[in-house]
Coordinates of C-alpha atoms in Angstrom, one line a residue:
Chain A
X100 CA 7.0 -69.8 -11.8
X101 CA 9.2 -69.5 -14.8
X102 CA 7.6 -67.4 -17.4
X103 CA 8.5 -68.0 -21.0
X104 CA 7.1 -65.8 -23.8
X105 CA 7.4 -66.6 -27.5
X106 CA 7.1 -63.3 -29.3
X107 CA 5.0 -62.9 -32.5
X108 CA 5.1 -66.5 -33.7
X109 CA 2.9 -65.4 -36.6
X110 CA 5.7 -63.1 -37.8
X111 CA 8.8 -64.7 -36.4
X112 CA 8.0 -68.4 -36.6
X113 CA 8.8 -69.4 -40.2
X114 CA 10.9 -72.4 -39.3
X115 CA 9.1 -74.1 -36.4
X116 CA 10.8 -71.6 -34.1
X117 CA 8.0 -71.9 -31.6
X118 CA 9.5 -75.3 -30.7
X119 CA 12.2 -73.6 -28.6
X120 CA 9.7 -72.2 -26.2
X121 CA 8.0 -75.6 -25.8
X122 CA 11.4 -77.2 -25.1
X123 CA 12.4 -74.7 -22.4
X124 CA 9.0 -75.1 -20.7
X125 CA 9.0 -78.9 -20.8
X126 CA 12.6 -79.2 -19.6
X127 CA 11.8 -76.9 -16.7
X128 CA 8.6 -78.9 -15.8
X129 CA 10.4 -82.2 -15.9
X130 CA 12.7 -80.8 -13.2
X131 CA 9.8 -79.9 -11.0
X132 CA 9.9 -76.2 -11.9
X133 CA 6.5 -74.7 -12.8
X134 CA 6.7 -73.0 -16.1
X135 CA 4.2 -71.0 -18.2
X136 CA 4.6 -70.7 -22.0
X137 CA 2.9 -67.8 -23.6
X138 CA 2.6 -67.1 -27.3
X139 CA 2.4 -63.4 -27.7
X140 CA 0.4 -62.2 -30.8
X141 CA 0.8 -59.0 -32.6
X142 CA -2.1 -57.3 -30.9
X143 CA -1.2 -58.5 -27.4
X144 CA 0.5 -56.4 -24.8
X145 CA 4.0 -57.5 -24.0
X146 CA 3.7 -59.6 -20.9
X147 CA 6.5 -59.7 -18.2
X148 CA 8.6 -62.8 -18.7
X149 CA 11.9 -64.3 -17.5
X150 CA 12.9 -65.3 -21.0
X151 CA 11.7 -64.1 -24.4
X152 CA 12.1 -66.0 -27.6
X153 CA 12.4 -64.5 -31.0
X154 CA 12.4 -66.6 -34.2
X155 CA 13.0 -66.3 -37.9
X156 CA 10.8 -64.5 -40.4
X157 CA 10.5 -63.1 -43.9
X158 CA 11.4 -59.5 -44.7
X159 CA 8.0 -57.8 -44.3
X160 CA 7.1 -59.6 -41.1
X161 CA 10.6 -59.0 -39.7
X162 CA 10.2 -55.2 -40.3
X163 CA 6.8 -55.3 -38.6
X164 CA 8.1 -57.3 -35.6
X165 CA 11.0 -54.8 -35.2
X166 CA 8.6 -51.9 -35.2
X167 CA 6.3 -53.6 -32.7
X168 CA 9.2 -54.4 -30.3
X169 CA 10.6 -50.9 -30.5
X170 CA 7.3 -49.5 -29.1
X171 CA 6.0 -52.2 -26.7
X172 CA 8.4 -51.9 -23.8
X173 CA 10.5 -54.9 -24.8
X174 CA 13.8 -53.0 -24.6
X175 CA 13.1 -51.9 -21.1
X176 CA 12.1 -55.4 -20.1
X177 CA 15.5 -56.7 -21.3
X178 CA 17.4 -53.8 -19.7
X179 CA 15.6 -54.6 -16.5
X180 CA 16.8 -58.2 -16.4
X181 CA 14.7 -60.5 -18.8
X182 CA 16.7 -62.9 -20.9
X183 CA 16.4 -63.3 -24.6
X184 CA 17.0 -66.2 -27.0
X185 CA 17.0 -64.9 -30.6
X186 CA 17.5 -66.8 -33.8
X187 CA 17.8 -65.7 -37.4
X188 CA 15.6 -62.6 -38.0
X189 CA 15.3 -62.2 -34.2
X190 CA 19.1 -62.1 -34.0
X191 CA 19.2 -59.3 -36.6
X192 CA 16.3 -57.3 -35.0
X193 CA 18.2 -56.9 -31.7
X194 CA 21.1 -55.3 -33.5
X195 CA 21.5 -51.8 -34.8
X196 CA 20.4 -52.3 -38.4
X197 CA 19.4 -55.1 -40.8
X198 CA 18.4 -55.3 -44.5
X199 CA 15.0 -55.9 -46.0
X200 CA 13.7 -55.9 -49.6
X201 CA 17.0 -56.1 -51.2
X202 CA 19.6 -53.8 -49.6
X203 CA 17.3 -51.3 -47.8
X204 CA 18.7 -50.6 -44.4
X205 CA 16.2 -50.9 -41.5
X206 CA 16.5 -49.8 -37.9
X207 CA 16.8 -52.5 -35.3
X208 CA 16.4 -52.2 -31.6
X209 CA 20.0 -51.4 -30.9
X210 CA 20.3 -53.7 -27.9
X211 CA 23.5 -55.1 -29.2
X212 CA 26.2 -53.4 -31.3
X213 CA 25.6 -55.6 -34.3
X214 CA 24.9 -54.7 -38.0
X215 CA 23.5 -57.1 -40.6
X216 CA 23.9 -56.6 -44.3
X217 CA 22.6 -58.6 -47.2
X218 CA 25.0 -61.5 -47.9
X219 CA 26.2 -62.2 -51.4
X220 CA 24.4 -65.5 -51.4
X221 CA 21.7 -67.0 -49.2
X222 CA 23.1 -69.3 -46.5
X223 CA 21.1 -72.5 -46.5
X224 CA 22.2 -75.8 -45.0
X225 CA 23.5 -77.7 -42.0
X226 CA 25.2 -75.7 -39.3
X227 CA 27.7 -76.8 -36.7
X228 CA 29.2 -74.4 -34.2
X229 CA 31.7 -74.9 -31.4
X230 CA 30.4 -73.2 -28.3
X231 CA 32.9 -73.4 -25.4
X232 CA 33.4 -77.1 -24.8
X233 CA 30.2 -78.0 -26.6
X234 CA 29.0 -78.4 -30.2
X235 CA 25.8 -76.7 -31.4
X236 CA 24.1 -78.5 -34.3
X237 CA 21.3 -77.2 -36.5
X238 CA 20.2 -75.8 -39.8
X239 CA 20.4 -72.2 -41.1
X240 CA 18.4 -70.5 -43.8
X241 CA 19.0 -66.7 -44.1
X242 CA 20.3 -64.0 -46.4
X243 CA 22.2 -62.0 -43.8
X244 CA 25.9 -61.2 -43.2
X245 CA 26.2 -60.1 -39.6
X246 CA 29.1 -58.0 -38.3
X247 CA 29.8 -57.9 -34.6
X248 CA 30.8 -54.6 -33.0
X249 CA 34.0 -54.1 -31.0
X250 CA 33.7 -56.2 -27.8
X251 CA 30.7 -58.2 -28.8
X252 CA 31.4 -61.9 -28.2
X253 CA 30.1 -64.4 -30.8
X254 CA 28.1 -67.4 -29.5
X255 CA 30.7 -69.7 -31.0
X256 CA 33.0 -70.6 -33.9
X257 CA 31.6 -72.0 -37.1
X258 CA 32.8 -75.5 -38.0
X259 CA 30.3 -76.2 -40.8
X260 CA 27.9 -73.7 -42.5
X261 CA 28.2 -69.9 -42.7
X262 CA 26.2 -68.3 -39.8
X263 CA 27.3 -64.6 -39.3
X264 CA 30.2 -64.6 -41.8
X265 CA 31.6 -68.1 -42.2
X266 CA 33.7 -67.6 -39.1
X267 CA 31.5 -67.1 -36.1
X268 CA 27.8 -67.6 -35.2
X269 CA 25.5 -65.2 -33.5
X270 CA 26.5 -63.4 -30.3
X271 CA 26.4 -63.8 -26.5
X272 CA 25.8 -61.1 -24.0
X273 CA 24.9 -61.3 -20.2
X274 CA 21.2 -61.7 -21.1
X275 CA 21.1 -62.7 -24.8
X276 CA 21.9 -65.9 -26.7
X277 CA 21.7 -65.3 -30.4
X278 CA 22.3 -67.8 -33.2
X279 CA 21.6 -68.5 -36.8
X280 CA 20.7 -72.1 -35.9
X281 CA 17.0 -71.7 -36.6
X282 CA 13.9 -73.6 -35.8
X283 CA 14.0 -76.1 -32.9
X284 CA 17.7 -75.6 -32.2
X285 CA 17.0 -76.1 -28.5
X286 CA 15.2 -79.4 -29.3
X287 CA 18.3 -80.6 -31.1
X288 CA 20.8 -79.4 -28.6
X289 CA 19.6 -80.4 -25.1
X290 CA 22.8 -79.1 -23.5
X291 CA 22.1 -75.6 -24.9
X292 CA 18.5 -75.6 -23.7
X293 CA 19.8 -76.6 -20.3
X294 CA 22.5 -73.9 -20.3
X295 CA 19.9 -71.3 -21.0
X296 CA 17.5 -72.8 -18.5
X297 CA 20.2 -73.1 -15.8
X298 CA 21.2 -69.5 -16.3
X299 CA 17.7 -68.2 -16.2
X300 CA 16.8 -70.3 -13.1
X301 CA 20.2 -69.7 -11.5
X302 CA 20.9 -73.4 -10.8
X303 CA 22.9 -76.3 -12.1
X304 CA 20.7 -78.8 -14.0
X305 CA 21.3 -82.6 -14.3
X306 CA 20.8 -84.1 -17.7
X307 CA 17.3 -85.4 -18.4
X308 CA 18.0 -88.4 -20.7
X309 CA 15.3 -88.1 -23.4
X310 CA 15.0 -88.7 -27.1
X311 CA 16.6 -85.4 -27.6
X312 CA 19.9 -86.8 -26.3
X313 CA 19.8 -89.5 -29.0
X314 CA 18.9 -87.0 -31.6
X315 CA 21.8 -84.7 -30.5
X316 CA 24.3 -87.6 -30.6
X317 CA 23.2 -88.6 -34.1
X318 CA 23.3 -85.1 -35.6
X319 CA 26.6 -84.4 -34.0
X320 CA 28.1 -87.6 -35.4
X321 CA 26.7 -86.8 -38.9
X322 CA 27.8 -83.1 -38.9
X323 CA 31.3 -83.6 -37.6
X324 CA 32.1 -86.5 -39.9
X325 CA 35.1 -85.5 -42.0
X326 CA 35.7 -82.3 -40.0
X327 CA 39.3 -81.9 -38.7
X328 CA 39.6 -81.2 -34.9
Chain B
X249 CA -3.5 -83.4 -82.4
X250 CA -4.5 -80.8 -85.0
X251 CA -1.3 -78.9 -84.6
X252 CA 1.2 -78.9 -87.3
X253 CA 4.7 -79.3 -85.9
X254 CA 7.9 -77.9 -87.5
X255 CA 10.7 -80.4 -88.4
X256 CA 12.6 -79.4 -85.2
X257 CA 9.5 -79.8 -83.1
X258 CA 8.8 -83.2 -84.6
X259 CA 12.4 -84.2 -83.9
X260 CA 12.0 -83.1 -80.3
X261 CA 8.8 -85.1 -79.8
X262 CA 10.4 -88.2 -81.5
X263 CA 13.5 -87.9 -79.3
X264 CA 11.3 -87.5 -76.2
X265 CA 9.3 -90.6 -76.9
X266 CA 12.4 -92.7 -77.6
X267 CA 14.1 -91.7 -74.4
X268 CA 11.0 -92.4 -72.4
X269 CA 10.6 -95.8 -74.1
X270 CA 14.2 -96.7 -73.3
X271 CA 13.8 -95.5 -69.7
X272 CA 10.7 -97.6 -69.3
X273 CA 11.9 -100.8 -70.8
X274 CA 15.3 -100.7 -69.1
X275 CA 13.5 -100.1 -65.8
X276 CA 15.6 -97.1 -65.0
X277 CA 12.7 -94.7 -64.6
X278 CA 9.0 -94.4 -64.9
X279 CA 9.7 -92.9 -68.3
X280 CA 8.3 -89.5 -67.9
X281 CA 10.9 -86.9 -67.0
X282 CA 14.0 -88.0 -68.8
X283 CA 12.5 -87.8 -72.3
X284 CA 10.8 -84.5 -71.5
X285 CA 14.2 -83.0 -70.7
X286 CA 15.6 -84.2 -74.0
X287 CA 12.6 -82.8 -75.9
X288 CA 12.9 -79.4 -74.2
X289 CA 16.6 -79.2 -75.0
X290 CA 15.9 -79.7 -78.7
X291 CA 12.9 -77.4 -78.8
X292 CA 12.6 -75.1 -75.8
X293 CA 9.1 -73.9 -76.7
X294 CA 7.8 -77.5 -76.9
X295 CA 5.4 -76.9 -74.0
X296 CA 3.8 -74.0 -75.9
X297 CA 3.6 -76.0 -79.2
X298 CA 2.1 -79.1 -77.6
X299 CA -0.6 -77.2 -75.8
X300 CA -1.7 -75.2 -78.9
X301 CA -5.3 -75.9 -79.8
X302 CA -5.9 -77.9 -76.6
X303 CA -8.1 -76.9 -73.7
X304 CA -5.9 -76.8 -70.6
X305 CA -6.7 -76.7 -66.9
X306 CA -3.7 -76.0 -64.7
X307 CA -3.6 -76.9 -61.0
X308 CA -1.2 -75.4 -58.6
X309 CA -0.8 -74.8 -54.8
X310 CA 1.1 -76.2 -51.9
X311 CA -1.2 -79.0 -51.0
X312 CA -3.8 -81.0 -52.8
X313 CA -2.4 -80.6 -56.4
X314 CA -2.2 -84.3 -57.3
X315 CA -5.6 -85.1 -55.8
X316 CA -7.3 -82.1 -57.4
X317 CA -5.7 -83.0 -60.7
X318 CA -7.1 -86.5 -60.4
X319 CA -10.5 -85.1 -59.6
X320 CA -10.5 -82.8 -62.6
X321 CA -9.5 -85.7 -64.9
X322 CA -12.2 -88.0 -63.5
X323 CA -14.8 -85.2 -63.4
X324 CA -14.1 -84.1 -67.0
X325 CA -14.7 -87.7 -68.2
X326 CA -13.5 -89.3 -71.4
X327 CA -9.9 -89.1 -72.6
X328 CA -8.0 -86.5 -70.7
X329 CA -4.2 -85.9 -71.0
X330 CA -2.5 -85.4 -67.6
X331 CA 1.0 -85.6 -66.2
X332 CA 2.2 -88.4 -64.1
X333 CA 2.4 -88.1 -60.3
X334 CA 5.4 -86.1 -59.2
X335 CA 6.4 -85.1 -62.7
X336 CA 4.9 -81.6 -62.2
X337 CA 7.6 -79.5 -64.0
X338 CA 7.8 -78.7 -67.7
X339 CA 9.8 -81.9 -68.5
X340 CA 6.9 -84.0 -67.0
X341 CA 4.4 -81.8 -68.8
X342 CA 5.8 -82.2 -72.3
X343 CA 6.3 -85.9 -71.8
X344 CA 2.6 -86.3 -70.9
X345 CA 1.5 -84.0 -73.8
X346 CA 3.6 -85.9 -76.4
X347 CA 2.3 -89.2 -75.2
X348 CA -1.4 -88.4 -75.8
X349 CA -3.6 -86.9 -78.4
X350 CA -6.6 -85.9 -76.3
X351 CA -7.4 -82.2 -76.6
X352 CA -8.6 -82.1 -73.0
X353 CA -5.6 -81.5 -70.7
X354 CA -5.1 -81.2 -66.9
X355 CA -1.6 -80.3 -65.8
X356 CA -0.4 -80.4 -62.2
X357 CA 2.2 -77.6 -61.8
X358 CA 4.8 -77.1 -59.1
X359 CA 4.2 -73.8 -57.4
X360 CA 7.6 -72.4 -58.3
X361 CA 7.1 -73.3 -61.9
X362 CA 3.6 -71.8 -62.3
X363 CA 4.8 -68.4 -63.8
X364 CA 6.9 -70.2 -66.4
X365 CA 4.1 -72.6 -67.3
X366 CA 1.6 -69.8 -67.6
X367 CA 4.1 -68.1 -70.0
X368 CA 4.3 -71.1 -72.2
X369 CA 0.8 -72.5 -72.0
X370 CA -2.3 -70.5 -72.6
X371 CA -4.6 -72.4 -70.2
X372 CA -8.3 -71.9 -70.2
X373 CA -8.5 -72.3 -66.4
X374 CA -6.0 -72.1 -63.5
X375 CA -6.8 -73.5 -60.1
X376 CA -4.9 -71.9 -57.2
X377 CA -5.5 -74.1 -54.2
X378 CA -3.5 -72.7 -51.3
X379 CA 0.0 -71.5 -50.4
X380 CA 1.9 -72.4 -47.2
X381 CA 5.4 -73.1 -46.0
X382 CA 6.9 -76.0 -47.7
X383 CA 10.5 -77.0 -48.2
X384 CA 11.8 -73.7 -47.1
X385 CA 15.4 -74.7 -47.8
X386 CA 14.6 -74.6 -51.5
X387 CA 11.7 -72.2 -51.9
X388 CA 12.6 -69.8 -49.1
X389 CA 9.7 -67.6 -48.6
X390 CA 6.1 -68.3 -49.3
X391 CA 5.1 -64.6 -49.6
X392 CA 7.5 -64.2 -52.5
X393 CA 5.7 -67.1 -54.2
X394 CA 2.4 -65.3 -53.9
X395 CA 4.0 -62.1 -55.3
X396 CA 5.4 -64.1 -58.3
X397 CA 2.0 -65.6 -59.0
X398 CA 0.4 -62.2 -58.8
X399 CA 2.7 -60.5 -61.3
X400 CA 2.4 -63.5 -63.6
X401 CA -1.4 -63.5 -63.6
X402 CA -1.6 -59.8 -63.9
X403 CA 0.5 -59.6 -67.1
X404 CA -1.5 -58.7 -70.1
X405 CA -2.2 -61.4 -72.6
X406 CA -2.6 -64.2 -70.2
X407 CA -6.3 -64.2 -69.4
X408 CA -7.2 -67.6 -68.0
X409 CA -10.2 -68.0 -65.6
X410 CA -8.6 -68.2 -62.2
X411 CA -10.3 -70.5 -59.7
X412 CA -9.0 -69.2 -56.4
X413 CA -9.4 -70.1 -52.7
X414 CA -11.0 -67.1 -51.1
X415 CA -10.0 -68.2 -47.6
X416 CA -6.3 -68.2 -48.2
X417 CA -5.0 -64.6 -48.1
X418 CA -1.8 -65.5 -50.0
X419 CA -3.9 -66.9 -52.9
X420 CA -6.3 -64.0 -52.9
X421 CA -3.4 -61.6 -53.2
X422 CA -2.0 -63.7 -56.0
X423 CA -5.3 -63.6 -57.9
X424 CA -6.2 -60.0 -57.2
X425 CA -5.2 -58.5 -60.5
X426 CA -6.3 -61.4 -62.8
X427 CA -8.9 -60.5 -65.3
X428 CA -11.4 -63.2 -64.4
X429 CA -11.6 -64.8 -61.0
X430 CA -14.0 -67.3 -59.5
X431 CA -13.6 -67.2 -55.7
X432 CA -14.2 -70.4 -53.8
X433 CA -15.2 -70.5 -50.1
X434 CA -13.6 -73.9 -49.2
X435 CA -12.3 -75.2 -45.9
X436 CA -8.9 -73.8 -45.2
X437 CA -7.5 -74.5 -41.7
X438 CA -3.9 -73.4 -42.1
X439 CA -3.5 -69.7 -41.6
X440 CA -0.1 -69.5 -39.8
X441 CA 1.4 -68.2 -43.0
X442 CA -1.2 -65.5 -43.4
X443 CA -1.2 -63.6 -40.2
X444 CA 0.3 -60.5 -41.8
X445 CA -1.2 -59.0 -44.9
X446 CA 0.5 -60.3 -48.1
X447 CA 0.1 -56.8 -49.6
X448 CA 1.2 -54.4 -46.8
X449 CA 2.4 -56.7 -43.9
X450 CA 0.0 -55.2 -41.4
X451 CA -1.8 -57.7 -39.1
X452 CA -4.8 -59.4 -40.6
X453 CA -8.0 -59.7 -38.6
X454 CA -9.4 -63.2 -38.6
X455 CA -13.1 -63.7 -37.7
X456 CA -15.6 -66.5 -38.4
X457 CA -16.8 -64.6 -41.4
X458 CA -13.3 -64.2 -42.9
X459 CA -10.2 -62.2 -42.8
X460 CA -9.4 -58.5 -43.6
X461 CA -6.7 -55.9 -43.4
X462 CA -6.9 -52.1 -42.9
X463 CA -5.4 -51.7 -46.4
X464 CA -8.6 -53.1 -47.8
X465 CA -7.5 -56.6 -48.7
X466 CA -10.1 -59.0 -47.4
X467 CA -12.0 -62.2 -48.0
X468 CA -13.7 -61.7 -51.4
X469 CA -17.5 -61.5 -50.9
X470 CA -18.6 -62.3 -54.4
X471 CA -17.9 -66.0 -54.1
X472 CA -18.8 -68.3 -57.0
X473 CA -18.4 -71.5 -55.1
X474 CA -19.4 -72.4 -51.5
X475 CA -19.5 -75.6 -49.6
X476 CA -22.1 -75.7 -46.8
X477 CA -23.3 -79.3 -46.5
X478 CA -23.9 -79.2 -50.3
X479 CA -21.9 -77.7 -53.0
X480 CA -23.0 -74.6 -54.8
X481 CA -21.2 -73.4 -57.9
X482 CA -22.6 -70.3 -59.7
X483 CA -26.1 -71.2 -58.6
X484 CA -26.0 -74.9 -59.4
X485 CA -26.3 -77.2 -56.4
X486 CA -25.1 -80.7 -55.9
X487 CA -24.6 -83.1 -53.0
X488 CA -20.9 -83.8 -52.7
X489 CA -20.0 -87.3 -51.8
X490 CA -16.5 -88.6 -52.4
X491 CA -14.7 -91.9 -52.1
X492 CA -11.6 -90.2 -50.5
X493 CA -11.6 -88.9 -46.9
X494 CA -11.0 -85.5 -45.5
X495 CA -12.7 -82.2 -45.3
X496 CA -9.8 -80.7 -47.4
X497 CA -10.6 -83.1 -50.2
X498 CA -14.2 -81.8 -50.3
X499 CA -12.6 -78.4 -50.9
X500 CA -10.4 -79.8 -53.6
X501 CA -13.4 -81.3 -55.3
X502 CA -15.3 -78.1 -55.1
X503 CA -12.5 -76.2 -56.8
X504 CA -12.2 -78.9 -59.5
X505 CA -15.9 -78.8 -60.2
X506 CA -15.7 -75.0 -60.5
X507 CA -12.9 -75.3 -63.0
X508 CA -14.8 -77.9 -65.0
X509 CA -17.9 -75.6 -65.3
X510 CA -15.6 -73.2 -67.1
X511 CA -15.0 -75.8 -69.8
X512 CA -18.7 -76.6 -70.0
X513 CA -19.1 -79.5 -67.6
X514 CA -22.0 -79.2 -65.2
X515 CA -21.9 -80.4 -61.6
X516 CA -24.5 -83.0 -62.4
X517 CA -21.9 -84.5 -64.7
X518 CA -18.6 -84.0 -62.9
X519 CA -19.5 -84.8 -59.3
X520 CA -20.8 -88.4 -59.9
X521 CA -17.7 -89.1 -62.0
X522 CA -15.4 -87.9 -59.2
X523 CA -16.6 -90.7 -57.0
X524 CA -14.4 -93.0 -59.1
X525 CA -11.3 -91.5 -57.5
X526 CA -10.7 -93.9 -54.6
X527 CA -7.0 -93.3 -54.2
X528 CA -4.4 -91.1 -55.8
X529 CA -1.0 -92.6 -56.6
X530 CA -1.5 -95.0 -53.6
X531 CA -2.6 -92.3 -51.2
X532 CA -5.6 -93.1 -49.0
X533 CA -5.6 -96.7 -50.2
X534 CA -5.2 -99.7 -47.9
X535 CA -2.0 -101.7 -48.8
X536 CA -0.4 -104.7 -47.3
X537 CA 3.1 -105.3 -45.9
X538 CA 4.4 -108.4 -44.2
X539 CA 0.9 -109.6 -43.2
X540 CA -0.2 -106.2 -42.0
X541 CA -2.7 -103.9 -43.6
X542 CA -1.9 -100.2 -43.7
X543 CA -3.5 -97.1 -44.9
X544 CA -0.8 -94.9 -46.5
X545 CA -1.2 -91.2 -46.1
X546 CA 1.1 -88.6 -47.6
X547 CA 1.8 -85.2 -46.1
X548 CA 4.7 -83.1 -47.3
X549 CA 4.5 -80.0 -45.0
X550 CA 2.9 -78.7 -41.8
X551 CA -0.4 -77.7 -43.4
X552 CA -0.7 -81.1 -45.0
X553 CA 0.3 -82.9 -41.8
X554 CA -2.2 -80.9 -39.7
X555 CA -5.0 -81.8 -42.2
X556 CA -4.0 -85.5 -42.1
X557 CA -3.9 -85.7 -38.3
X558 CA -7.5 -84.7 -38.3
X559 CA -8.3 -87.9 -40.3
X560 CA -6.6 -90.3 -37.9
X561 CA -9.2 -92.4 -36.1
X562 CA -9.8 -91.3 -32.5
X563 CA -9.6 -94.9 -31.2
X564 CA -6.2 -95.7 -29.6
X565 CA -4.8 -97.5 -32.7
X566 CA -1.1 -97.6 -33.4
X567 CA 0.1 -94.9 -35.7
X568 CA 3.2 -95.2 -37.8
X569 CA 4.9 -92.0 -38.9
X570 CA 7.8 -91.9 -41.3
X571 CA 9.9 -88.8 -41.8
X572 CA 12.8 -88.3 -44.2
X573 CA 14.8 -85.1 -45.0
X574 CA 16.0 -85.8 -48.5
X575 CA 16.2 -83.0 -51.1
X576 CA 12.7 -83.8 -52.3
X577 CA 11.4 -83.6 -48.7
X578 CA 13.3 -80.4 -47.8
X579 CA 16.5 -81.1 -45.9
X580 CA 15.4 -79.3 -42.8
X581 CA 12.8 -81.0 -40.6
X582 CA 12.2 -77.9 -38.4
X583 CA 8.6 -77.9 -39.6
X584 CA 7.8 -80.8 -37.3
X585 CA 7.4 -78.1 -34.6
X586 CA 4.7 -76.4 -36.7
X587 CA 2.6 -79.5 -36.7
X588 CA 0.2 -80.0 -33.7
X589 CA 1.3 -83.6 -33.0
X590 CA -0.3 -83.2 -29.6
X591 CA -3.4 -84.4 -31.5
X592 CA -2.0 -87.9 -31.4
X593 CA -2.1 -88.1 -27.6
X594 CA -3.7 -91.4 -26.7
X595 CA -2.0 -93.2 -29.6
X596 CA 1.3 -95.0 -29.6
X597 CA 3.4 -93.6 -32.4
X598 CA 6.1 -95.7 -34.1
X599 CA 8.8 -93.4 -35.4
X600 CA 10.2 -94.4 -38.8
X601 CA 12.4 -92.9 -41.5
X602 CA 15.8 -91.3 -41.5
X603 CA 14.7 -88.5 -39.2
X604 CA 12.9 -90.7 -36.7
X605 CA 14.9 -89.2 -33.9
X606 CA 13.8 -85.7 -34.8
X607 CA 10.2 -87.0 -34.8
X608 CA 10.6 -88.9 -31.5
X609 CA 12.0 -85.7 -29.9
X610 CA 9.1 -83.7 -31.2
X611 CA 6.6 -86.3 -29.9
X612 CA 8.4 -86.5 -26.5
X613 CA 8.0 -82.7 -26.0
X614 CA 4.3 -83.0 -27.2
X615 CA 3.7 -85.6 -24.5
X616 CA 2.8 -88.3 -27.0
X617 CA 3.9 -91.9 -26.4
X618 CA 6.4 -93.0 -29.0
X619 CA 8.7 -95.9 -30.0
X620 CA 11.8 -95.4 -32.1
X621 CA 12.1 -98.1 -34.8
X622 CA 15.7 -98.8 -35.5
X623 CA 14.9 -102.0 -37.3
X624 CA 11.7 -102.7 -39.3
X625 CA 11.7 -106.2 -37.9
X626 CA 10.9 -104.8 -34.5
X627 CA 7.5 -103.4 -35.7
X628 CA 4.6 -105.1 -33.9
X629 CA 2.3 -107.5 -35.6
X630 CA -1.2 -105.9 -35.9
X631 CA -4.6 -107.3 -36.6
X632 CA -6.2 -104.0 -37.5
X633 CA -5.1 -101.7 -40.2
X634 CA -2.3 -99.3 -39.3
X635 CA -2.4 -95.6 -40.2
X636 CA 1.0 -94.8 -41.8
X637 CA 1.7 -91.1 -42.2
X638 CA 4.7 -90.3 -44.3
X639 CA 6.4 -87.3 -46.0
X640 CA 7.4 -87.4 -49.6
X641 CA 10.3 -89.8 -50.1
X642 CA 9.3 -91.8 -47.0
X643 CA 5.9 -92.3 -48.7
X644 CA 7.6 -93.5 -51.8
X645 CA 9.7 -96.0 -49.9
X646 CA 6.6 -97.4 -48.2
X647 CA 4.8 -97.6 -51.6
X648 CA 7.6 -99.6 -52.9
X649 CA 7.8 -101.8 -49.8
X650 CA 4.0 -102.6 -49.7
X651 CA 1.6 -104.1 -52.1
X652 CA -2.0 -103.4 -53.1
X653 CA -4.5 -105.4 -51.1

């Protein structure tokens, strides 16, 4: 049984981020893998899970989510081997510090050597990122400027949009995928959903061939139009 | 209009009317916003000038603005000045005000513009319907909107009667420091944006009797208006029967009736008049397109869509859904994952609009049967009316494409 837990969708679910959990569960089931999808609310105890998902949120809720995660055993779960998919505010929370209410610095979980400051302008718009041989397409909407520590690998290189700093997007560690592509990024990028799923399950996955593939092809075509290379 | 205008203001009103006339006769626009912009450029305080000595009701919120405005206009009765659909920013307001002399005014106001409009206009009544996520690529954060409303309504000098939805924590917080508030207990299903306290961010407790936070913010108890089978406003009772569908529209009518009582209209007068509202700018009405009959339903955001899904007939009829992501829609259709499309299981959903593939993917993961419509000619002939749910610009496209029955 693959256990997927979406953490605090009421705090970190501003942009339909809960969709990512649904996508992982459905894509597992369609390959005959039993999967459970749990939405963990603020008052719930943190359940054991193979993969946790963190979404985007506004300043106040982001601060609250960070506090909850610092005291509910989440860090131990991740150190013990759970995987994490984090977008937007979730990406910032896993780092050392982030900014709320203007430029107030707030303590993150420190799972990754990453610092997020307030960007000069808000980053709102289409996002396209080269991740290895693949392209990640999506939409970003955040006010952060994220700086990766020495030795922290980005998830990919930005072709369109701003993401961390206009150069790179998110970060990738053994157990964490983090991106500024918010909302249902896994719905729009079936290859990315399968890369995560394949890693968590420890197996190679064949493509499914669903509407998501048509969507990905269309968005990829639109977002790469006019881009060199 | 009893108001004396200065020469400059007169010039502004004249210019506004000419531009709108040109816009209408040349067919370039509906003739509402362009002239308003010109008028405001000549005389920036035109909105204040044109509402002086008039009794104004202002309607704002994420969902239900246009319908509630229409219900207020109908319920008031007689000659009422109101802005045209979609023209809910100051340019649209001044255009409407310059085009009519009635002293009774109902203005629909875009949420983000409410503080500016309250600054310029001294309304008698302000209706705050609800606040939820909508076009986040433009408005960013809904909690900030609530905070902006609050500081605007708390500022001294502005003392309208605020008609506020008691079941929406973001609205309650916004109205908290206003001088005079009439709380309304009306159906409010969408609470996803109000799980953490608007004041202190701690988790809100939700129970059948309401919501509360440890900081003390809670569902107001002293409600003026309630809707339990019949409508009660400040002790006056009335049976509420409307010509438009949906539980949420009963709530809109209740708040409209509460506002009208503040300008001296009793329920016994306003409620019967509201029945004349059968459709609002094409919404809810049955239209025809290429031999098919369709009921056009507009939803612009997850809360609106969720409410609409509850009105789709349970029979296994075909449902057409059209989704665009133009600027007016919000360019990011991520919100599709906040809508419980699972409710459409058992129907076949035909996916239309520029973002039909995003919709199809969403439906695929929801386990709902879908067809992607690459060419409108491939839409099936139907004998029974189709339900067509569309977001903003997709709705406008289908309004233009179809004709009244």
